[in-house]
PDB file of C-alpha atoms in Angstrom:
ATOM      1  CA  ARG A   1       1.577 -39.921 -22.325  1.00  0.00           C
ATOM      2  CA  ARG A   2       5.085 -38.758 -23.097  1.00  0.00           C
ATOM      3  CA  ALA A   3       3.776 -35.176 -23.415  1.00  0.00           C
ATOM      4  CA  ARG A   4       2.095 -35.384 -20.042  1.00  0.00           C
ATOM      5  CA  ARG A   5       5.224 -36.782 -18.378  1.00  0.00           C
ATOM      6  CA  ARG A   6       7.355 -33.963 -19.768  1.00  0.00           C
ATOM      7  CA  GLY A   7       4.791 -31.236 -19.379  1.00  0.00           C
ATOM      8  CA  CYS A   8       4.005 -28.886 -16.530  1.00  0.00           C
ATOM      9  CA  THR A   9       1.128 -28.438 -14.116  1.00  0.00           C
ATOM     10  CA  ALA A  10       0.580 -26.248 -11.073  1.00  0.00           C
ATOM     11  CA  GLY A  11       3.536 -26.653  -8.777  1.00  0.00           C
ATOM     12  CA  GLY A  12       5.820 -27.933 -11.558  1.00  0.00           C
ATOM     13  CA  THR A  13       8.143 -26.202 -13.970  1.00  0.00           C
ATOM     14  CA  ALA A  14       9.407 -26.625 -17.486  1.00  0.00           C
ATOM     15  CA  GLY A  15      12.247 -24.759 -19.111  1.00  0.00           C
ATOM     16  CA  ASP A  16      10.064 -22.975 -21.659  1.00  0.00           C
ATOM     17  CA  THR A  17       6.833 -22.283 -19.768  1.00  0.00           C
ATOM     18  CA  ALA A  18       7.401 -18.585 -18.973  1.00  0.00           C
ATOM     19  CA  GLY A  19       4.904 -17.528 -21.617  1.00  0.00           C
ATOM     20  CA  VAL A  20       2.155 -19.750 -20.200  1.00  0.00           C
ATOM     21  CA  GLY A  21       2.703 -19.040 -16.530  1.00  0.00           C
ATOM     22  CA  GLY A  22      -0.904 -17.920 -16.096  1.00  0.00           C
ATOM     23  CA  LEU A  23      -2.181 -21.323 -17.237  1.00  0.00           C
ATOM     24  CA  VAL A  24       0.285 -23.217 -15.061  1.00  0.00           C
ATOM     25  CA  ALA A  25      -0.597 -21.123 -12.013  1.00  0.00           C
ATOM     26  CA  SER A  26      -4.256 -22.000 -12.591  1.00  0.00           C
ATOM     27  CA  GLY A  27      -3.521 -25.730 -12.548  1.00  0.00           C
ATOM     28  CA  ILE A  28      -3.914 -26.286 -16.294  1.00  0.00           C
ATOM     29  CA  PHE A  29      -1.559 -28.860 -17.802  1.00  0.00           C
ATOM     30  CA  VAL A  30       0.937 -27.356 -20.253  1.00  0.00           C
ATOM     31  CA  PRO A  31       2.977 -29.777 -22.410  1.00  0.00           C
ATOM     32  CA  ALA A  32       6.628 -29.098 -23.095  1.00  0.00           C
ATOM     33  CA  ARG A  33       7.426 -27.171 -26.266  1.00  0.00           C
ATOM     34  CA  GLY A  34       6.902 -29.329 -29.350  1.00  0.00           C
ATOM     35  CA  GLU A  35       5.030 -32.050 -27.434  1.00  0.00           C
ATOM     36  CA  ALA A  36       1.463 -30.684 -27.470  1.00  0.00           C
ATOM     37  CA  THR A  37      -1.249 -32.545 -29.340  1.00  0.00           C
ATOM     38  CA  THR A  38      -4.566 -31.289 -30.677  1.00  0.00           C
ATOM     39  CA  ARG A  39      -6.254 -33.096 -27.805  1.00  0.00           C
ATOM     40  CA  ASP A  40      -4.063 -31.164 -25.298  1.00  0.00           C
ATOM     41  CA  LEU A  41      -5.073 -27.873 -26.938  1.00  0.00           C
ATOM     42  CA  VAL A  42      -8.780 -28.683 -26.904  1.00  0.00           C
ATOM     43  CA  HIS A  43      -8.600 -29.855 -23.288  1.00  0.00           C
ATOM     44  CA  ALA A  44      -6.780 -26.683 -22.182  1.00  0.00           C
ATOM     45  CA  CYS A  45      -9.319 -24.482 -23.979  1.00  0.00           C
ATOM     46  CA  GLU A  46     -12.202 -26.321 -22.307  1.00  0.00           C
ATOM     47  CA  LEU A  47     -10.636 -25.803 -18.863  1.00  0.00           C
ATOM     48  CA  VAL A  48     -10.086 -22.102 -19.545  1.00  0.00           C
ATOM     49  CA  GLN A  49     -13.746 -21.758 -20.593  1.00  0.00           C
ATOM     50  CA  GLU A  50     -14.878 -23.481 -17.384  1.00  0.00           C
ATOM     51  CA  MET A  51     -12.691 -21.164 -15.289  1.00  0.00           C
ATOM     52  CA  ARG A  52     -14.059 -18.091 -17.030  1.00  0.00           C
ATOM     53  CA  HIS A  53     -17.679 -19.143 -16.483  1.00  0.00           C
ATOM     54  CA  ALA A  54     -16.984 -19.914 -12.816  1.00  0.00           C
ATOM     55  CA  ARG A  55     -15.279 -16.547 -12.153  1.00  0.00           C
ATOM     56  CA  PRO A  56     -16.651 -13.988 -14.623  1.00  0.00           C
ATOM     57  CA  PRO A  57     -14.581 -10.755 -14.775  1.00  0.00           C
ATOM     58  CA  PRO A  58     -15.945  -7.181 -14.813  1.00  0.00           C
ATOM     59  CA  CYS A  59     -15.689  -7.100 -18.622  1.00  0.00           C
ATOM     60  CA  ARG A  60     -14.269  -9.109 -21.498  1.00  0.00           C
ATOM     61  CA  ALA A  61     -11.260  -6.796 -21.752  1.00  0.00           C
ATOM     62  CA  TYR A  62      -9.958  -8.607 -18.649  1.00  0.00           C
ATOM     63  CA  TYR A  63      -9.042 -11.549 -20.878  1.00  0.00           C
ATOM     64  CA  LYS A  64      -6.766  -9.385 -23.034  1.00  0.00           C
ATOM     65  CA  ILE A  65      -4.446  -8.377 -20.204  1.00  0.00           C
ATOM     66  CA  GLU A  66      -4.525 -11.903 -18.801  1.00  0.00           C
ATOM     67  CA  GLU A  67      -3.414 -13.326 -22.154  1.00  0.00           C
ATOM     68  CA  ALA A  68      -0.885 -10.530 -22.760  1.00  0.00           C
ATOM     69  CA  PHE A  69       0.997 -11.440 -19.593  1.00  0.00           C
ATOM     70  CA  ALA A  70       0.759 -15.158 -20.364  1.00  0.00           C
ATOM     71  CA  ARG A  71       2.124 -14.636 -23.891  1.00  0.00           C
ATOM     72  CA  SER A  72       4.894 -12.214 -22.912  1.00  0.00           C
ATOM     73  CA  GLY A  73       6.027 -14.018 -19.773  1.00  0.00           C
ATOM     74  CA  VAL A  74       5.889 -10.815 -17.688  1.00  0.00           C
ATOM     75  CA  ARG A  75       5.025 -11.603 -14.064  1.00  0.00           C
ATOM     76  CA  VAL A  76       3.269  -8.962 -11.970  1.00  0.00           C
ATOM     77  CA  ARG A  77       4.913  -8.721  -8.548  1.00  0.00           C
ATOM     78  CA  LYS A  78       2.859  -8.075  -5.438  1.00  0.00           C
ATOM     79  CA  ASP A  79       4.684  -4.841  -4.609  1.00  0.00           C
ATOM     80  CA  TRP A  80       4.383  -3.239  -8.051  1.00  0.00           C
ATOM     81  CA  LYS A  81       3.043   0.281  -8.518  1.00  0.00           C
ATOM     82  CA  CYS A  82       0.823   0.279 -11.606  1.00  0.00           C
ATOM     83  CA  VAL A  83      -1.079   2.829 -13.698  1.00  0.00           C
ATOM     84  CA  ASP A  84      -4.119   1.848 -15.773  1.00  0.00           C
ATOM     85  CA  VAL A  85      -4.754   4.578 -18.373  1.00  0.00           C
ATOM     86  CA  GLY A  86      -8.324   4.729 -19.696  1.00  0.00           C
ATOM     87  CA  ALA A  87      -9.328   2.298 -16.959  1.00  0.00           C
ATOM     88  CA  SER A  88     -13.139   2.358 -17.186  1.00  0.00           C
ATOM     89  CA  PRO A  89     -15.041   0.077 -16.646  1.00  0.00           C
ATOM     90  CA  GLY A  90     -12.249  -1.568 -14.647  1.00  0.00           C
ATOM     91  CA  GLY A  91     -11.395  -4.924 -16.230  1.00  0.00           C
ATOM     92  CA  TRP A  92      -7.631  -4.373 -16.390  1.00  0.00           C
ATOM     93  CA  THR A  93      -7.592  -2.699 -12.975  1.00  0.00           C
ATOM     94  CA  SER A  94      -9.407  -5.729 -11.539  1.00  0.00           C
ATOM     95  CA  TYR A  95      -6.765  -8.067 -12.955  1.00  0.00           C
ATOM     96  CA  LEU A  96      -3.887  -6.016 -11.524  1.00  0.00           C
ATOM     97  CA  SER A  97      -5.505  -5.423  -8.135  1.00  0.00           C
ATOM     98  CA  ALA A  98      -5.964  -9.153  -7.581  1.00  0.00           C
ATOM     99  CA  ARG A  99      -2.245  -9.719  -8.112  1.00  0.00           C
ATOM    100  CA  LEU A 100      -0.978  -7.006  -5.778  1.00  0.00           C
ATOM    101  CA  SER A 101      -0.683  -6.864  -2.015  1.00  0.00           C
ATOM    102  CA  GLY A 102      -2.959  -4.485  -0.109  1.00  0.00           C
ATOM    103  CA  ASP A 103      -2.053  -1.414   1.911  1.00  0.00           C
ATOM    104  CA  GLY A 104      -1.526  -3.467   5.058  1.00  0.00           C
ATOM    105  CA  PRO A 105      -0.563  -1.913   8.394  1.00  0.00           C
ATOM    106  CA  SER A 106       1.186   1.420   8.353  1.00  0.00           C
ATOM    107  CA  GLY A 107       4.896   0.963   7.737  1.00  0.00           C
ATOM    108  CA  GLY A 108       4.534  -2.806   7.335  1.00  0.00           C
ATOM    109  CA  GLY A 109       6.237  -4.209   4.256  1.00  0.00           C
ATOM    110  CA  GLU A 110       6.051  -3.175   0.635  1.00  0.00           C
ATOM    111  CA  ARG A 111       2.642  -2.444  -0.859  1.00  0.00           C
ATOM    112  CA  GLY A 112       1.342  -2.763  -4.370  1.00  0.00           C
ATOM    113  CA  ARG A 113      -1.026  -0.174  -5.828  1.00  0.00           C
ATOM    114  CA  VAL A 114      -3.019   0.614  -8.972  1.00  0.00           C
ATOM    115  CA  TRP A 115      -3.820   4.163 -10.025  1.00  0.00           C
ATOM    116  CA  SER A 116      -6.792   3.912 -12.390  1.00  0.00           C
ATOM    117  CA  VAL A 117      -6.911   6.986 -14.600  1.00  0.00           C
ATOM    118  CA  ASP A 118     -10.227   7.754 -16.311  1.00  0.00           C
ATOM    119  CA  PRO A 119     -12.847  10.519 -16.024  1.00  0.00           C
ATOM    120  CA  ALA A 120     -15.551   7.822 -16.261  1.00  0.00           C
ATOM    121  CA  ALA A 121     -16.682   5.573 -13.420  1.00  0.00           C
ATOM    122  CA  LEU A 122     -15.136   2.191 -12.679  1.00  0.00           C
ATOM    123  CA  SER A 123     -18.539   0.595 -13.041  1.00  0.00           C
ATOM    124  CA  GLY A 124     -17.132  -2.925 -13.096  1.00  0.00           C
ATOM    125  CA  LEU A 125     -15.615  -2.575  -9.618  1.00  0.00           C
ATOM    126  CA  ASP A 126     -18.079  -2.450  -6.745  1.00  0.00           C
ATOM    127  CA  PRO A 127     -16.610  -1.786  -4.299  1.00  0.00           C
ATOM    128  CA  ILE A 128     -13.303  -0.400  -5.526  1.00  0.00           C
ATOM    129  CA  PRO A 129     -10.507  -2.507  -3.945  1.00  0.00           C
ATOM    130  CA  ASP A 130      -8.413  -0.986  -1.171  1.00  0.00           C
ATOM    131  CA  ASN A 131      -5.269  -1.098  -3.280  1.00  0.00           C
ATOM    132  CA  VAL A 132      -6.826   0.960  -6.104  1.00  0.00           C
ATOM    133  CA  THR A 133      -6.970   4.760  -6.379  1.00  0.00           C
ATOM    134  CA  HIS A 134      -9.348   6.140  -9.012  1.00  0.00           C
ATOM    135  CA  LEU A 135      -8.062   9.397 -10.511  1.00  0.00           C
ATOM    136  CA  LYS A 136     -11.079  10.875 -12.314  1.00  0.00           C
ATOM    137  CA  MET A 137      -9.182  12.821 -14.955  1.00  0.00           C
ATOM    138  CA  LYS A 138      -7.382  12.509 -18.272  1.00  0.00           C
ATOM    139  CA  ALA A 139      -3.980  10.868 -18.462  1.00  0.00           C
ATOM    140  CA  GLU A 140      -2.328  14.164 -19.359  1.00  0.00           C
ATOM    141  CA  GLU A 141      -3.563  15.651 -16.050  1.00  0.00           C
ATOM    142  CA  CYS A 142      -2.748  12.843 -13.642  1.00  0.00           C
ATOM    143  CA  GLU A 143       0.955  13.207 -12.843  1.00  0.00           C
ATOM    144  CA  GLY A 144       0.598  15.711  -9.999  1.00  0.00           C
ATOM    145  CA  PRO A 145      -2.417  14.039  -8.307  1.00  0.00           C
ATOM    146  CA  LEU A 146      -0.791  10.612  -8.674  1.00  0.00           C
ATOM    147  CA  LEU A 147       2.438  11.774  -7.035  1.00  0.00           C
ATOM    148  CA  ALA A 148       0.495  13.506  -4.284  1.00  0.00           C
ATOM    149  CA  ASP A 149      -1.464  10.324  -3.555  1.00  0.00           C
ATOM    150  CA  ALA A 150       1.733   8.254  -3.582  1.00  0.00           C
ATOM    151  CA  PHE A 151       3.392  10.730  -1.212  1.00  0.00           C
ATOM    152  CA  ASP A 152       0.427  10.665   1.186  1.00  0.00           C
ATOM    153  CA  ARG A 153       0.609   6.861   1.269  1.00  0.00           C
ATOM    154  CA  GLY A 154       4.345   6.853   1.958  1.00  0.00           C
ATOM    155  CA  LEU A 155       5.237   5.353  -1.403  1.00  0.00           C
ATOM    156  CA  LEU A 156       7.794   7.963  -2.479  1.00  0.00           C
ATOM    157  CA  GLY A 157      10.338   7.525   0.307  1.00  0.00           C
ATOM    158  CA  ASP A 158      10.980   9.592   3.422  1.00  0.00           C
ATOM    159  CA  ASP A 159      13.023  12.266   1.645  1.00  0.00           C
ATOM    160  CA  ALA A 160      10.596  12.823  -1.252  1.00  0.00           C
ATOM    161  CA  THR A 161       8.757  16.070  -1.875  1.00  0.00           C
ATOM    162  CA  VAL A 162       5.954  16.854  -4.276  1.00  0.00           C
ATOM    163  CA  SER A 163       5.520  20.015  -6.295  1.00  0.00           C
ATOM    164  CA  PRO A 164       3.752  20.881  -9.564  1.00  0.00           C
ATOM    165  CA  SER A 165       7.115  20.995 -11.337  1.00  0.00           C
ATOM    166  CA  ARG A 166       8.397  17.661 -10.015  1.00  0.00           C
ATOM    167  CA  VAL A 167       9.473  15.379 -12.880  1.00  0.00           C
ATOM    168  CA  GLY A 168      11.417  12.188 -13.286  1.00  0.00           C
ATOM    169  CA  VAL A 169      10.024  10.408 -10.208  1.00  0.00           C
ATOM    170  CA  GLY A 170      10.533   6.736 -11.003  1.00  0.00           C
ATOM    171  CA  ILE A 171       7.844   5.019  -8.977  1.00  0.00           C
ATOM    172  CA  VAL A 172       5.786   3.142 -11.592  1.00  0.00           C
ATOM    173  CA  ASP A 173       6.655  -0.468 -12.429  1.00  0.00           C
ATOM    174  CA  LEU A 174       3.893  -1.035 -14.969  1.00  0.00           C
ATOM    175  CA  VAL A 175       1.634   1.134 -17.122  1.00  0.00           C
ATOM    176  CA  VAL A 176      -1.243  -0.412 -19.081  1.00  0.00           C
ATOM    177  CA  CYS A 177      -3.812   1.010 -21.462  1.00  0.00           C
ATOM    178  CA  ASP A 178      -6.868  -0.365 -23.265  1.00  0.00           C
ATOM    179  CA  ALA A 179      -8.335   3.027 -24.147  1.00  0.00           C
ATOM    180  CA  ASN A 180     -10.658   3.353 -27.107  1.00  0.00           C
ATOM    181  CA  ALA A 181      -8.323   5.627 -29.069  1.00  0.00           C
ATOM    182  CA  ALA A 182      -6.122   5.560 -32.162  1.00  0.00           C
ATOM    183  CA  PRO A 183      -2.520   4.287 -31.759  1.00  0.00           C
ATOM    184  CA  MET A 184      -0.900   7.721 -31.959  1.00  0.00           C
ATOM    185  CA  LYS A 185      -3.265   9.121 -29.317  1.00  0.00           C
ATOM    186  CA  VAL A 186      -2.520   6.131 -27.091  1.00  0.00           C
ATOM    187  CA  ALA A 187       1.214   6.671 -27.635  1.00  0.00           C
ATOM    188  CA  GLU A 188       0.806  10.329 -26.679  1.00  0.00           C
ATOM    189  CA  MET A 189      -0.982   9.457 -23.424  1.00  0.00           C
ATOM    190  CA  LEU A 190       1.524   6.778 -22.486  1.00  0.00           C
ATOM    191  CA  SER A 191       4.524   8.930 -23.373  1.00  0.00           C
ATOM    192  CA  ALA A 192       3.329  11.346 -20.676  1.00  0.00           C
ATOM    193  CA  MET A 193       3.584   8.440 -18.199  1.00  0.00           C
ATOM    194  CA  SER A 194       7.263   7.892 -18.991  1.00  0.00           C
ATOM    195  CA  ARG A 195       8.312  10.554 -16.480  1.00  0.00           C
ATOM    196  CA  LEU A 196       6.909   8.346 -13.717  1.00  0.00           C
ATOM    197  CA  MET A 197       8.421   5.058 -14.899  1.00  0.00           C
ATOM    198  CA  LYS A 198      11.136   3.087 -13.172  1.00  0.00           C
ATOM    199  CA  PRO A 199      13.948   1.916 -15.464  1.00  0.00           C
ATOM    200  CA  GLY A 200      13.075  -1.639 -16.434  1.00  0.00           C
ATOM    201  CA  GLY A 201       9.357  -1.071 -15.933  1.00  0.00           C
ATOM    202  CA  TRP A 202       6.798  -2.531 -18.335  1.00  0.00           C
ATOM    203  CA  LEU A 203       4.131  -1.241 -20.697  1.00  0.00           C
ATOM    204  CA  VAL A 204       1.139  -3.197 -22.033  1.00  0.00           C
ATOM    205  CA  THR A 205      -1.241  -1.456 -24.410  1.00  0.00           C
ATOM    206  CA  THR A 206      -3.861  -2.165 -27.044  1.00  0.00           C
ATOM    207  CA  PHE A 207      -3.595  -0.526 -30.455  1.00  0.00           C
ATOM    208  CA  LYS A 208      -7.045  -0.264 -32.049  1.00  0.00           C
ATOM    209  CA  ASN A 209      -7.823   0.222 -35.716  1.00  0.00           C
ATOM    210  CA  PHE A 210      -9.470   3.521 -36.607  1.00  0.00           C
ATOM    211  CA  CYS A 211      -8.116   3.444 -40.180  1.00  0.00           C
ATOM    212  CA  ARG A 212      -9.805   2.792 -43.503  1.00  0.00           C
ATOM    213  CA  GLY A 213      -7.432   0.158 -44.834  1.00  0.00           C
ATOM    214  CA  ALA A 214      -4.999  -2.532 -43.708  1.00  0.00           C
ATOM    215  CA  ALA A 215      -1.907  -0.729 -45.012  1.00  0.00           C
ATOM    216  CA  GLU A 216      -2.780   2.478 -43.164  1.00  0.00           C
ATOM    217  CA  TRP A 217      -3.490   0.439 -40.022  1.00  0.00           C
ATOM    218  CA  GLU A 218      -0.056  -1.212 -40.184  1.00  0.00           C
ATOM    219  CA  ARG A 219       1.596   2.195 -40.611  1.00  0.00           C
ATOM    220  CA  GLU A 220      -0.288   3.465 -37.535  1.00  0.00           C
ATOM    221  CA  VAL A 221       0.936   0.537 -35.430  1.00  0.00           C
ATOM    222  CA  VAL A 222       4.544   1.120 -36.543  1.00  0.00           C
ATOM    223  CA  ALA A 223       4.253   4.872 -35.912  1.00  0.00           C
ATOM    224  CA  GLY A 224       2.731   4.310 -32.470  1.00  0.00           C
ATOM    225  CA  ALA A 225       5.504   1.899 -31.493  1.00  0.00           C
ATOM    226  CA  ALA A 226       8.121   4.394 -32.750  1.00  0.00           C
ATOM    227  CA  ALA A 227       6.571   7.215 -30.708  1.00  0.00           C
ATOM    228  CA  LEU A 228       6.673   5.036 -27.598  1.00  0.00           C
ATOM    229  CA  ALA A 229      10.305   4.136 -28.340  1.00  0.00           C
ATOM    230  CA  ARG A 230      11.190   7.837 -28.417  1.00  0.00           C
ATOM    231  CA  ALA A 231       9.648   8.111 -24.942  1.00  0.00           C
ATOM    232  CA  GLY A 232      11.829   5.244 -23.733  1.00  0.00           C
ATOM    233  CA  PHE A 233       9.583   2.176 -24.226  1.00  0.00           C
ATOM    234  CA  GLU A 234      11.747  -0.095 -26.332  1.00  0.00           C
ATOM    235  CA  ARG A 235      12.090  -3.715 -27.468  1.00  0.00           C
ATOM    236  CA  PRO A 236       8.354  -3.894 -28.310  1.00  0.00           C
ATOM    237  CA  ARG A 237       6.592  -7.169 -28.945  1.00  0.00           C
ATOM    238  CA  VAL A 238       3.342  -6.920 -30.903  1.00  0.00           C
ATOM    239  CA  TYR A 239       0.759  -9.693 -30.561  1.00  0.00           C
ATOM    240  CA  HIS A 240      -2.607 -10.414 -32.110  1.00  0.00           C
ATOM    241  CA  LEU A 241      -4.061 -12.156 -29.072  1.00  0.00           C
ATOM    242  CA  PHE A 242      -6.887 -14.670 -29.174  1.00  0.00           C
ATOM    243  CA  SER A 243      -8.683 -12.205 -26.882  1.00  0.00           C
ATOM    244  CA  ASN A 244      -8.130  -9.243 -29.211  1.00  0.00           C
ATOM    245  CA  CYS A 245     -10.857  -8.149 -31.573  1.00  0.00           C
ATOM    246  CA  PRO A 246      -9.991  -8.583 -35.294  1.00  0.00           C
ATOM    247  CA  GLN A 247      -9.036  -4.897 -35.465  1.00  0.00           C
ATOM    248  CA  GLU A 248      -6.766  -4.820 -32.403  1.00  0.00           C
ATOM    249  CA  LYS A 249      -3.151  -5.604 -31.580  1.00  0.00           C
ATOM    250  CA  THR A 250      -1.423  -5.694 -28.197  1.00  0.00           C
ATOM    251  CA  LEU A 251       2.036  -4.222 -27.618  1.00  0.00           C
ATOM    252  CA  VAL A 252       4.338  -5.126 -24.734  1.00  0.00           C
ATOM    253  CA  ALA A 253       7.505  -3.062 -24.213  1.00  0.00           C
ATOM    254  CA  ARG A 254      10.057  -2.236 -21.526  1.00  0.00           C
ATOM    255  CA  TYR A 255      11.055   1.206 -20.276  1.00  0.00           C
ATOM    256  CA  VAL A 256      14.761   1.876 -20.743  1.00  0.00           C
ATOM    257  CA  GLY A 257      14.753   5.663 -20.504  1.00  0.00           C
ATOM    258  CA  ALA A 258      13.916   8.511 -22.874  1.00  0.00           C
ATOM    259  CA  ARG A 259      16.149   9.045 -25.883  1.00  0.00           C
ATOM    260  CA  GLU A 260      18.287  12.147 -25.989  1.00  0.00           C
ATOM    261  CA  GLU A 261      17.395  14.429 -28.905  1.00  0.00           C
TER     262      GLU A 261
END
């Protein structure tokens, strides 16, 4: 009883609930820190299972990004400009799209958008939401087309121009990646996105294990995080989420600007 009195439900707040905001927003009771019982945990898990069966996502990867934001406390704002690298089949794009505003009337208010970057189809999204642009190409090729699309939609500002050599256009608030690639390859793809990032923007990515042993895997995770830090994504937090496979870890970091060599 004491836990329930001091806890938090939809519409309420508690001082330390930032990391479970997704559960609170869904109406699931969250006890205050240090007050949870085993019964509370079981009850919350049962409610989450019921929610997932009632509203199945495009793919199970959806649960990873949902949990990553709940664990990290990062809140997606409706006006954010987001890039989903390796987006197919569309689970992470679906999550982001649902949390952003649409295009709306021309010139009316700020608009959120997701650029989904993947040569493969977004088979989990039918139809593709209005606030999603599918760039059917590799991450290393997407900067120019992404800027052109943003310019056409009036998202770069009235005085912006676009050219093949344009760099350092800070328009992206969030870049995410759940690509099926080794950590260093993922770091390489996401480092290319740094030229589009706003200072203070966020990165969420999965590091997957393509190594033969645990020690090599740990070295790959450290090396991938270091490569991202050199590109400006610092203060990383690495999680092994409940939604991760046994051979996956999720990294959340903030863009502070590229280091000077």
